[in-house]
């Protein structure tokens, strides 16, 4: 079960789980995820978040702003510099220069 809470301008996602016996904090996609035991009362979670707020804010500041990855479309003939020097898109996903030269 997921709950969202706003705390000092930060979105905190509370995830209740049967597998946790303690509280865990995790940064995920620019948001703070707090894993808590399934039966932990909401009032106790709120007190915990308030008591850890300075630490949470410091960690979020260290993380920096979240920049989502850019969706990229590759065009035929485009150079892919991370594979090897002078590799083309067609070398990996279509007819390569080697095949077209009759070798």
PDB file of N, CA and C in Angstrom:
ATOM      1  N   UNK A   1       0.843  -1.176   0.000  1.00  0.00           N
ATOM      2  CA  UNK A   1       0.000   0.000   0.000  1.00  0.00           C
ATOM      3  C   UNK A   1       0.887   1.238   0.000  1.00  0.00           C
ATOM      4  N   UNK A   2       0.603   2.188  -0.875  1.00  0.00           N
ATOM      5  CA  UNK A   2       1.381   3.415  -0.980  1.00  0.00           C
ATOM      6  C   UNK A   2       0.567   4.602  -0.503  1.00  0.00           C
ATOM      7  N   UNK A   3       1.243   5.476   0.225  1.00  0.00           N
ATOM      8  CA  UNK A   3       0.638   6.729   0.672  1.00  0.00           C
ATOM      9  C   UNK A   3       1.601   7.842   0.292  1.00  0.00           C
ATOM     10  N   UNK A   4       1.072   8.988  -0.135  1.00  0.00           N
ATOM     11  CA  UNK A   4       1.913  10.139  -0.447  1.00  0.00           C
ATOM     12  C   UNK A   4       1.689  11.220   0.592  1.00  0.00           C
ATOM     13  N   UNK A   5       2.816  11.816   1.024  1.00  0.00           N
ATOM     14  CA  UNK A   5       2.782  12.871   2.028  1.00  0.00           C
ATOM     15  C   UNK A   5       3.696  13.988   1.545  1.00  0.00           C
ATOM     16  N   UNK A   6       3.291  15.233   1.725  1.00  0.00           N
ATOM     17  CA  UNK A   6       4.162  16.374   1.428  1.00  0.00           C
ATOM     18  C   UNK A   6       4.803  16.829   2.731  1.00  0.00           C
ATOM     19  N   UNK A   7       6.139  16.959   2.713  1.00  0.00           N
ATOM     20  CA  UNK A   7       6.861  17.369   3.914  1.00  0.00           C
ATOM     21  C   UNK A   7       7.924  18.388   3.520  1.00  0.00           C
ATOM     22  N   UNK A   8       7.771  19.612   3.951  1.00  0.00           N
ATOM     23  CA  UNK A   8       8.742  20.674   3.676  1.00  0.00           C
ATOM     24  C   UNK A   8       9.034  20.786   2.181  1.00  0.00           C
ATOM     25  N   UNK A   9       8.006  20.661   1.340  1.00  0.00           N
ATOM     26  CA  UNK A   9       8.181  20.780  -0.104  1.00  0.00           C
ATOM     27  C   UNK A   9       8.712  19.533  -0.787  1.00  0.00           C
ATOM     28  N   UNK A  10       8.792  18.430  -0.081  1.00  0.00           N
ATOM     29  CA  UNK A  10       9.297  17.179  -0.639  1.00  0.00           C
ATOM     30  C   UNK A  10       8.156  16.169  -0.641  1.00  0.00           C
ATOM     31  N   UNK A  11       8.033  15.431  -1.728  1.00  0.00           N
ATOM     32  CA  UNK A  11       7.040  14.358  -1.782  1.00  0.00           C
ATOM     33  C   UNK A  11       7.651  13.121  -1.144  1.00  0.00           C
ATOM     34  N   UNK A  12       6.978  12.605  -0.137  1.00  0.00           N
ATOM     35  CA  UNK A  12       7.422  11.405   0.556  1.00  0.00           C
ATOM     36  C   UNK A  12       6.399  10.308   0.269  1.00  0.00           C
ATOM     37  N   UNK A  13       6.882   9.185  -0.236  1.00  0.00           N
ATOM     38  CA  UNK A  13       6.020   8.049  -0.504  1.00  0.00           C
ATOM     39  C   UNK A  13       6.226   7.043   0.618  1.00  0.00           C
ATOM     40  N   UNK A  14       5.148   6.700   1.297  1.00  0.00           N
ATOM     41  CA  UNK A  14       5.206   5.724   2.384  1.00  0.00           C
ATOM     42  C   UNK A  14       4.725   4.392   1.825  1.00  0.00           C
ATOM     43  N   UNK A  15       5.581   3.399   1.905  1.00  0.00           N
ATOM     44  CA  UNK A  15       5.253   2.069   1.401  1.00  0.00           C
ATOM     45  C   UNK A  15       5.213   1.103   2.578  1.00  0.00           C
ATOM     46  N   UNK A  16       4.042   0.556   2.825  1.00  0.00           N
ATOM     47  CA  UNK A  16       3.877  -0.408   3.913  1.00  0.00           C
ATOM     48  C   UNK A  16       4.136  -1.813   3.370  1.00  0.00           C
ATOM     49  N   UNK A  17       4.881  -2.595   4.134  1.00  0.00           N
ATOM     50  CA  UNK A  17       5.209  -3.939   3.684  1.00  0.00           C
ATOM     51  C   UNK A  17       5.244  -4.911   4.860  1.00  0.00           C
ATOM     52  N   UNK A  18       4.870  -6.139   4.593  1.00  0.00           N
ATOM     53  CA  UNK A  18       4.919  -7.194   5.620  1.00  0.00           C
ATOM     54  C   UNK A  18       6.351  -7.681   5.833  1.00  0.00           C
ATOM     55  N   UNK A  19       7.252  -7.370   4.906  1.00  0.00           N
ATOM     56  CA  UNK A  19       8.607  -7.914   4.950  1.00  0.00           C
ATOM     57  C   UNK A  19       9.561  -7.072   5.799  1.00  0.00           C
ATOM     58  N   UNK A  20       9.138  -5.910   6.250  1.00  0.00           N
ATOM     59  CA  UNK A  20      10.016  -5.033   7.034  1.00  0.00           C
ATOM     60  C   UNK A  20       9.664  -5.097   8.512  1.00  0.00           C
ATOM     61  N   UNK A  21      10.719  -5.139   9.335  1.00  0.00           N
ATOM     62  CA  UNK A  21      10.526  -5.058  10.778  1.00  0.00           C
ATOM     63  C   UNK A  21      11.039  -3.718  11.296  1.00  0.00           C
ATOM     64  N   UNK A  22      11.703  -2.980  10.414  1.00  0.00           N
ATOM     65  CA  UNK A  22      12.229  -1.661  10.782  1.00  0.00           C
ATOM     66  C   UNK A  22      11.921  -0.686   9.651  1.00  0.00           C
ATOM     67  N   UNK A  23      12.248   0.567   9.861  1.00  0.00           N
ATOM     68  CA  UNK A  23      11.976   1.608   8.870  1.00  0.00           C
ATOM     69  C   UNK A  23      13.203   1.788   7.988  1.00  0.00           C
ATOM     70  N   UNK A  24      12.974   1.950   6.694  1.00  0.00           N
ATOM     71  CA  UNK A  24      14.065   2.192   5.758  1.00  0.00           C
ATOM     72  C   UNK A  24      13.761   3.401   4.892  1.00  0.00           C
ATOM     73  N   UNK A  25      14.804   4.147   4.532  1.00  0.00           N
ATOM     74  CA  UNK A  25      14.661   5.319   3.675  1.00  0.00           C
ATOM     75  C   UNK A  25      15.400   5.057   2.375  1.00  0.00           C
ATOM     76  N   UNK A  26      14.803   5.491   1.235  1.00  0.00           N
ATOM     77  CA  UNK A  26      15.433   5.281  -0.055  1.00  0.00           C
ATOM     78  C   UNK A  26      15.036   6.417  -0.995  1.00  0.00           C
ATOM     79  N   UNK A  27      15.992   6.923  -1.751  1.00  0.00           N
ATOM     80  CA  UNK A  27      15.693   7.903  -2.787  1.00  0.00           C
ATOM     81  C   UNK A  27      15.402   7.140  -4.067  1.00  0.00           C
ATOM     82  N   UNK A  28      14.288   7.441  -4.713  1.00  0.00           N
ATOM     83  CA  UNK A  28      13.914   6.759  -5.940  1.00  0.00           C
ATOM     84  C   UNK A  28      13.272   7.765  -6.887  1.00  0.00           C
ATOM     85  N   UNK A  29      13.912   7.960  -8.037  1.00  0.00           N
ATOM     86  CA  UNK A  29      13.403   8.874  -9.057  1.00  0.00           C
ATOM     87  C   UNK A  29      13.109  10.264  -8.503  1.00  0.00           C
ATOM     88  N   UNK A  30      14.004  10.758  -7.674  1.00  0.00           N
ATOM     89  CA  UNK A  30      13.863  12.106  -7.138  1.00  0.00           C
ATOM     90  C   UNK A  30      12.868  12.243  -6.006  1.00  0.00           C
ATOM     91  N   UNK A  31      12.346  11.148  -5.511  1.00  0.00           N
ATOM     92  CA  UNK A  31      11.402  11.187  -4.398  1.00  0.00           C
ATOM     93  C   UNK A  31      11.928  10.321  -3.265  1.00  0.00           C
ATOM     94  N   UNK A  32      11.536  10.665  -2.060  1.00  0.00           N
ATOM     95  CA  UNK A  32      11.920   9.873  -0.902  1.00  0.00           C
ATOM     96  C   UNK A  32      10.877   8.787  -0.676  1.00  0.00           C
ATOM     97  N   UNK A  33      11.331   7.537  -0.622  1.00  0.00           N
ATOM     98  CA  UNK A  33      10.451   6.410  -0.331  1.00  0.00           C
ATOM     99  C   UNK A  33      10.801   5.908   1.059  1.00  0.00           C
ATOM    100  N   UNK A  34       9.794   5.822   1.922  1.00  0.00           N
ATOM    101  CA  UNK A  34       9.986   5.337   3.281  1.00  0.00           C
ATOM    102  C   UNK A  34       9.292   3.982   3.387  1.00  0.00           C
ATOM    103  N   UNK A  35      10.066   2.944   3.652  1.00  0.00           N
ATOM    104  CA  UNK A  35       9.526   1.592   3.826  1.00  0.00           C
ATOM    105  C   UNK A  35       9.262   1.375   5.308  1.00  0.00           C
ATOM    106  N   UNK A  36       8.028   1.020   5.631  1.00  0.00           N
ATOM    107  CA  UNK A  36       7.650   0.846   7.035  1.00  0.00           C
ATOM    108  C   UNK A  36       6.939  -0.493   7.214  1.00  0.00           C
ATOM    109  N   UNK A  37       6.967  -1.025   8.442  1.00  0.00           N
ATOM    110  CA  UNK A  37       6.195  -2.247   8.709  1.00  0.00           C
ATOM    111  C   UNK A  37       4.705  -2.004   8.463  1.00  0.00           C
ATOM    112  N   UNK A  38       4.031  -3.031   8.009  1.00  0.00           N
ATOM    113  CA  UNK A  38       2.624  -2.922   7.620  1.00  0.00           C
ATOM    114  C   UNK A  38       1.729  -2.382   8.735  1.00  0.00           C
ATOM    115  N   UNK A  39       1.967  -2.777   9.967  1.00  0.00           N
ATOM    116  CA  UNK A  39       1.072  -2.398  11.072  1.00  0.00           C
ATOM    117  C   UNK A  39       1.512  -1.145  11.821  1.00  0.00           C
ATOM    118  N   UNK A  40       2.517  -0.436  11.340  1.00  0.00           N
ATOM    119  CA  UNK A  40       2.990   0.771  12.027  1.00  0.00           C
ATOM    120  C   UNK A  40       1.927   1.870  11.899  1.00  0.00           C
ATOM    121  N   UNK A  41       1.493   2.463  13.016  1.00  0.00           N
ATOM    122  CA  UNK A  41       0.460   3.505  12.966  1.00  0.00           C
ATOM    123  C   UNK A  41       0.960   4.762  12.238  1.00  0.00           C
ATOM    124  N   UNK A  42       0.034   5.420  11.559  1.00  0.00           N
ATOM    125  CA  UNK A  42       0.373   6.637  10.801  1.00  0.00           C
ATOM    126  C   UNK A  42       0.928   7.724  11.709  1.00  0.00           C
ATOM    127  N   UNK A  43       0.418   7.837  12.919  1.00  0.00           N
ATOM    128  CA  UNK A  43       0.910   8.862  13.851  1.00  0.00           C
ATOM    129  C   UNK A  43       2.389   8.631  14.178  1.00  0.00           C
ATOM    130  N   UNK A  44       2.795   7.384  14.304  1.00  0.00           N
ATOM    131  CA  UNK A  44       4.188   7.068  14.585  1.00  0.00           C
ATOM    132  C   UNK A  44       5.075   7.390  13.366  1.00  0.00           C
ATOM    133  N   UNK A  45       4.553   7.141  12.180  1.00  0.00           N
ATOM    134  CA  UNK A  45       5.292   7.480  10.961  1.00  0.00           C
ATOM    135  C   UNK A  45       5.475   8.988  10.866  1.00  0.00           C
ATOM    136  N   UNK A  46       4.420   9.746  11.150  1.00  0.00           N
ATOM    137  CA  UNK A  46       4.505  11.213  11.106  1.00  0.00           C
ATOM    138  C   UNK A  46       5.532  11.735  12.106  1.00  0.00           C
ATOM    139  N   UNK A  47       5.553  11.174  13.317  1.00  0.00           N
ATOM    140  CA  UNK A  47       6.540  11.592  14.322  1.00  0.00           C
ATOM    141  C   UNK A  47       7.957  11.262  13.861  1.00  0.00           C
ATOM    142  N   UNK A  48       8.125  10.095  13.258  1.00  0.00           N
ATOM    143  CA  UNK A  48       9.434   9.688  12.756  1.00  0.00           C
ATOM    144  C   UNK A  48       9.916  10.638  11.654  1.00  0.00           C
ATOM    145  N   UNK A  49       9.039  10.957  10.708  1.00  0.00           N
ATOM    146  CA  UNK A  49       9.412  11.869   9.629  1.00  0.00           C
ATOM    147  C   UNK A  49       9.768  13.248  10.165  1.00  0.00           C
ATOM    148  N   UNK A  50       9.026  13.712  11.134  1.00  0.00           N
ATOM    149  CA  UNK A  50       9.311  15.028  11.724  1.00  0.00           C
ATOM    150  C   UNK A  50      10.638  15.010  12.477  1.00  0.00           C
ATOM    151  N   UNK A  51      10.923  13.944  13.202  1.00  0.00           N
ATOM    152  CA  UNK A  51      12.175  13.875  13.960  1.00  0.00           C
ATOM    153  C   UNK A  51      13.391  13.744  13.039  1.00  0.00           C
ATOM    154  N   UNK A  52      13.201  13.153  11.862  1.00  0.00           N
ATOM    155  CA  UNK A  52      14.294  12.964  10.898  1.00  0.00           C
ATOM    156  C   UNK A  52      14.294  14.027   9.802  1.00  0.00           C
ATOM    157  N   UNK A  53      13.473  15.047   9.913  1.00  0.00           N
ATOM    158  CA  UNK A  53      13.311  16.014   8.825  1.00  0.00           C
ATOM    159  C   UNK A  53      14.614  16.724   8.455  1.00  0.00           C
ATOM    160  N   UNK A  54      15.435  17.102   9.428  1.00  0.00           N
ATOM    161  CA  UNK A  54      16.703  17.764   9.095  1.00  0.00           C
ATOM    162  C   UNK A  54      17.607  16.834   8.294  1.00  0.00           C
ATOM    163  N   UNK A  55      17.701  15.588   8.707  1.00  0.00           N
ATOM    164  CA  UNK A  55      18.525  14.600   8.010  1.00  0.00           C
ATOM    165  C   UNK A  55      17.982  14.350   6.602  1.00  0.00           C
ATOM    166  N   UNK A  56      16.659  14.230   6.474  1.00  0.00           N
ATOM    167  CA  UNK A  56      16.030  14.002   5.177  1.00  0.00           C
ATOM    168  C   UNK A  56      16.301  15.166   4.233  1.00  0.00           C
ATOM    169  N   UNK A  57      16.124  16.392   4.718  1.00  0.00           N
ATOM    170  CA  UNK A  57      16.361  17.571   3.883  1.00  0.00           C
ATOM    171  C   UNK A  57      17.815  17.657   3.430  1.00  0.00           C
ATOM    172  N   UNK A  58      18.747  17.304   4.321  1.00  0.00           N
ATOM    173  CA  UNK A  58      20.165  17.313   3.951  1.00  0.00           C
ATOM    174  C   UNK A  58      20.451  16.280   2.860  1.00  0.00           C
ATOM    175  N   UNK A  59      19.879  15.089   2.983  1.00  0.00           N
ATOM    176  CA  UNK A  59      20.092  14.043   1.982  1.00  0.00           C
ATOM    177  C   UNK A  59      19.470  14.416   0.641  1.00  0.00           C
ATOM    178  N   UNK A  60      18.301  15.011   0.666  1.00  0.00           N
ATOM    179  CA  UNK A  60      17.650  15.434  -0.572  1.00  0.00           C
ATOM    180  C   UNK A  60      18.467  16.530  -1.244  1.00  0.00           C
ATOM    181  N   UNK A  61      19.018  17.453  -0.455  1.00  0.00           N
ATOM    182  CA  UNK A  61      19.858  18.522  -1.013  1.00  0.00           C
ATOM    183  C   UNK A  61      21.126  17.943  -1.647  1.00  0.00           C
ATOM    184  N   UNK A  62      21.709  16.925  -1.020  1.00  0.00           N
ATOM    185  CA  UNK A  62      22.894  16.281  -1.579  1.00  0.00           C
ATOM    186  C   UNK A  62      22.576  15.572  -2.888  1.00  0.00           C
ATOM    187  N   UNK A  63      21.380  15.043  -3.004  1.00  0.00           N
ATOM    188  CA  UNK A  63      20.962  14.304  -4.190  1.00  0.00           C
ATOM    189  C   UNK A  63      20.895  15.221  -5.407  1.00  0.00           C
ATOM    190  N   UNK A  64      20.513  16.467  -5.207  1.00  0.00           N
ATOM    191  CA  UNK A  64      20.368  17.391  -6.332  1.00  0.00           C
ATOM    192  C   UNK A  64      19.034  17.188  -7.021  1.00  0.00           C
ATOM    193  N   UNK A  65      18.749  18.037  -7.993  1.00  0.00           N
ATOM    194  CA  UNK A  65      17.459  17.913  -8.683  1.00  0.00           C
ATOM    195  C   UNK A  65      17.419  16.662  -9.555  1.00  0.00           C
ATOM    196  N   UNK A  66      16.251  16.079  -9.652  1.00  0.00           N
ATOM    197  CA  UNK A  66      16.069  14.889 -10.488  1.00  0.00           C
ATOM    198  C   UNK A  66      15.806  15.343 -11.913  1.00  0.00           C
ATOM    199  N   UNK A  67      16.605  14.826 -12.838  1.00  0.00           N
ATOM    200  CA  UNK A  67      16.424  15.130 -14.251  1.00  0.00           C
ATOM    201  C   UNK A  67      16.047  13.821 -14.940  1.00  0.00           C
ATOM    202  N   UNK A  68      14.823  13.720 -15.432  1.00  0.00           N
ATOM    203  CA  UNK A  68      14.410  12.465 -16.057  1.00  0.00           C
ATOM    204  C   UNK A  68      15.212  12.204 -17.329  1.00  0.00           C
ATOM    205  N   UNK A  69      15.455  10.939 -17.649  1.00  0.00           N
ATOM    206  CA  UNK A  69      16.206  10.631 -18.857  1.00  0.00           C
ATOM    207  C   UNK A  69      15.434  11.037 -20.103  1.00  0.00           C
ATOM    208  N   UNK A  70      16.158  11.428 -21.125  1.00  0.00           N
ATOM    209  CA  UNK A  70      15.553  11.851 -22.381  1.00  0.00           C
ATOM    210  C   UNK A  70      15.296  10.622 -23.240  1.00  0.00           C
ATOM    211  N   UNK A  71      14.096  10.512 -23.760  1.00  0.00           N
ATOM    212  CA  UNK A  71      13.783   9.427 -24.682  1.00  0.00           C
ATOM    213  C   UNK A  71      14.449   9.740 -26.011  1.00  0.00           C
ATOM    214  N   UNK A  72      15.176   8.804 -26.538  1.00  0.00           N
ATOM    215  CA  UNK A  72      15.981   9.029 -27.722  1.00  0.00           C
ATOM    216  C   UNK A  72      15.538   8.107 -28.834  1.00  0.00           C
ATOM    217  N   UNK A  73      15.444   8.627 -30.041  1.00  0.00           N
ATOM    218  CA  UNK A  73      15.164   7.813 -31.228  1.00  0.00           C
ATOM    219  C   UNK A  73      16.407   7.853 -32.094  1.00  0.00           C
ATOM    220  N   UNK A  74      16.890   6.708 -32.474  1.00  0.00           N
ATOM    221  CA  UNK A  74      18.092   6.619 -33.292  1.00  0.00           C
ATOM    222  C   UNK A  74      17.706   6.511 -34.767  1.00  0.00           C
ATOM    223  N   UNK A  75      18.432   7.229 -35.581  1.00  0.00           N
ATOM    224  CA  UNK A  75      18.192   7.250 -37.015  1.00  0.00           C
ATOM    225  C   UNK A  75      19.211   6.363 -37.715  1.00  0.00           C
ATOM    226  N   UNK A  76      18.826   5.787 -38.845  1.00  0.00           N
ATOM    227  CA  UNK A  76      19.746   4.976 -39.635  1.00  0.00           C
ATOM    228  C   UNK A  76      20.913   5.844 -40.091  1.00  0.00           C
ATOM    229  N   UNK A  77      22.126   5.333 -39.938  1.00  0.00           N
ATOM    230  CA  UNK A  77      23.325   6.060 -40.333  1.00  0.00           C
ATOM    231  C   UNK A  77      23.906   6.934 -39.238  1.00  0.00           C
ATOM    232  N   UNK A  78      23.214   7.037 -38.114  1.00  0.00           N
ATOM    233  CA  UNK A  78      23.709   7.856 -37.008  1.00  0.00           C
ATOM    234  C   UNK A  78      24.888   7.152 -36.340  1.00  0.00           C
ATOM    235  N   UNK A  79      25.902   7.915 -35.982  1.00  0.00           N
ATOM    236  CA  UNK A  79      27.081   7.342 -35.347  1.00  0.00           C
ATOM    237  C   UNK A  79      26.814   7.044 -33.876  1.00  0.00           C
ATOM    238  N   UNK A  80      27.231   5.866 -33.432  1.00  0.00           N
ATOM    239  CA  UNK A  80      27.111   5.459 -32.033  1.00  0.00           C
ATOM    240  C   UNK A  80      28.517   5.403 -31.457  1.00  0.00           C
ATOM    241  N   UNK A  81      28.949   6.467 -30.812  1.00  0.00           N
ATOM    242  CA  UNK A  81      30.328   6.573 -30.360  1.00  0.00           C
ATOM    243  C   UNK A  81      30.644   5.677 -29.169  1.00  0.00           C
ATOM    244  N   UNK A  82      29.657   5.181 -28.460  1.00  0.00           N
ATOM    245  CA  UNK A  82      29.936   4.388 -27.276  1.00  0.00           C
ATOM    246  C   UNK A  82      30.218   2.914 -27.588  1.00  0.00           C
ATOM    247  N   UNK A  83      29.979   2.439 -28.814  1.00  0.00           N
ATOM    248  CA  UNK A  83      30.291   1.055 -29.156  1.00  0.00           C
ATOM    249  C   UNK A  83      31.755   0.904 -29.574  1.00  0.00           C
ATOM    250  N   UNK A  84      32.131   1.595 -30.595  1.00  0.00           N
ATOM    251  CA  UNK A  84      33.499   1.577 -31.103  1.00  0.00           C
ATOM    252  C   UNK A  84      33.645   2.761 -32.044  1.00  0.00           C
ATOM    253  N   UNK A  85      34.855   3.155 -32.344  1.00  0.00           N
ATOM    254  CA  UNK A  85      35.016   4.291 -33.263  1.00  0.00           C
ATOM    255  C   UNK A  85      34.364   4.010 -34.618  1.00  0.00           C
ATOM    256  N   UNK A  86      33.675   4.982 -35.118  1.00  0.00           N
ATOM    257  CA  UNK A  86      33.063   4.962 -36.445  1.00  0.00           C
ATOM    258  C   UNK A  86      32.012   3.868 -36.630  1.00  0.00           C
ATOM    259  N   UNK A  87      31.331   3.473 -35.567  1.00  0.00           N
ATOM    260  CA  UNK A  87      30.247   2.492 -35.694  1.00  0.00           C
ATOM    261  C   UNK A  87      28.978   3.218 -36.104  1.00  0.00           C
ATOM    262  N   UNK A  88      28.242   2.651 -37.011  1.00  0.00           N
ATOM    263  CA  UNK A  88      26.975   3.217 -37.467  1.00  0.00           C
ATOM    264  C   UNK A  88      25.810   2.378 -36.949  1.00  0.00           C
ATOM    265  N   UNK A  89      24.660   2.989 -36.897  1.00  0.00           N
ATOM    266  CA  UNK A  89      23.440   2.308 -36.467  1.00  0.00           C
ATOM    267  C   UNK A  89      23.196   1.066 -37.319  1.00  0.00           C
ATOM    268  N   UNK A  90      23.398   1.179 -38.623  1.00  0.00           N
ATOM    269  CA  UNK A  90      23.148   0.069 -39.542  1.00  0.00           C
ATOM    270  C   UNK A  90      24.093  -1.105 -39.275  1.00  0.00           C
ATOM    271  N   UNK A  91      25.272  -0.853 -38.727  1.00  0.00           N
ATOM    272  CA  UNK A  91      26.213  -1.928 -38.432  1.00  0.00           C
ATOM    273  C   UNK A  91      25.640  -2.903 -37.410  1.00  0.00           C
ATOM    274  N   UNK A  92      24.759  -2.440 -36.562  1.00  0.00           N
ATOM    275  CA  UNK A  92      24.228  -3.272 -35.491  1.00  0.00           C
ATOM    276  C   UNK A  92      22.796  -3.728 -35.733  1.00  0.00           C
ATOM    277  N   UNK A  93      22.025  -2.933 -36.474  1.00  0.00           N
ATOM    278  CA  UNK A  93      20.598  -3.224 -36.580  1.00  0.00           C
ATOM    279  C   UNK A  93      20.101  -3.377 -38.014  1.00  0.00           C
ATOM    280  N   UNK A  94      20.960  -3.361 -38.975  1.00  0.00           N
ATOM    281  CA  UNK A  94      20.537  -3.501 -40.367  1.00  0.00           C
ATOM    282  C   UNK A  94      21.676  -4.058 -41.181  1.00  0.00           C
ATOM    283  N   UNK A  95      21.664  -3.780 -42.444  1.00  0.00           N
ATOM    284  CA  UNK A  95      22.760  -4.234 -43.287  1.00  0.00           C
ATOM    285  C   UNK A  95      24.001  -3.427 -42.970  1.00  0.00           C
ATOM    286  N   UNK A  96      25.072  -4.109 -42.685  1.00  0.00           N
ATOM    287  CA  UNK A  96      26.314  -3.412 -42.374  1.00  0.00           C
ATOM    288  C   UNK A  96      27.073  -3.116 -43.643  1.00  0.00           C
ATOM    289  N   UNK A  97      28.073  -2.264 -43.584  1.00  0.00           N
ATOM    290  CA  UNK A  97      28.901  -1.944 -44.721  1.00  0.00           C
ATOM    291  C   UNK A  97      29.628  -3.194 -45.194  1.00  0.00           C
ATOM    292  N   UNK A  98      29.990  -4.075 -44.282  1.00  0.00           N
ATOM    293  CA  UNK A  98      30.698  -5.306 -44.606  1.00  0.00           C
ATOM    294  C   UNK A  98      29.834  -6.182 -45.525  1.00  0.00           C
ATOM    295  N   UNK A  99      28.524  -6.269 -45.228  1.00  0.00           N
ATOM    296  CA  UNK A  99      27.638  -7.099 -46.021  1.00  0.00           C
ATOM    297  C   UNK A  99      27.366  -6.481 -47.396  1.00  0.00           C
ATOM    298  N   UNK A 100      27.297  -5.155 -47.478  1.00  0.00           N
ATOM    299  CA  UNK A 100      26.967  -4.509 -48.727  1.00  0.00           C
ATOM    300  C   UNK A 100      28.136  -4.461 -49.700  1.00  0.00           C
ATOM    301  N   UNK A 101      29.376  -4.663 -49.234  1.00  0.00           N
ATOM    302  CA  UNK A 101      30.544  -4.642 -50.107  1.00  0.00           C
ATOM    303  C   UNK A 101      30.829  -6.017 -50.709  1.00  0.00           C
ATOM    304  N   UNK A 102      30.056  -7.017 -50.355  1.00  0.00           N
ATOM    305  CA  UNK A 102      30.206  -8.331 -50.922  1.00  0.00           C
ATOM    306  C   UNK A 102      31.348  -9.141 -50.342  1.00  0.00           C
ATOM    307  N   UNK A 103      31.772  -8.874 -49.166  1.00  0.00           N
ATOM    308  CA  UNK A 103      32.870  -9.616 -48.538  1.00  0.00           C
ATOM    309  C   UNK A 103      32.406 -10.865 -47.868  1.00  0.00           C
TER     310      UNK A 103
END
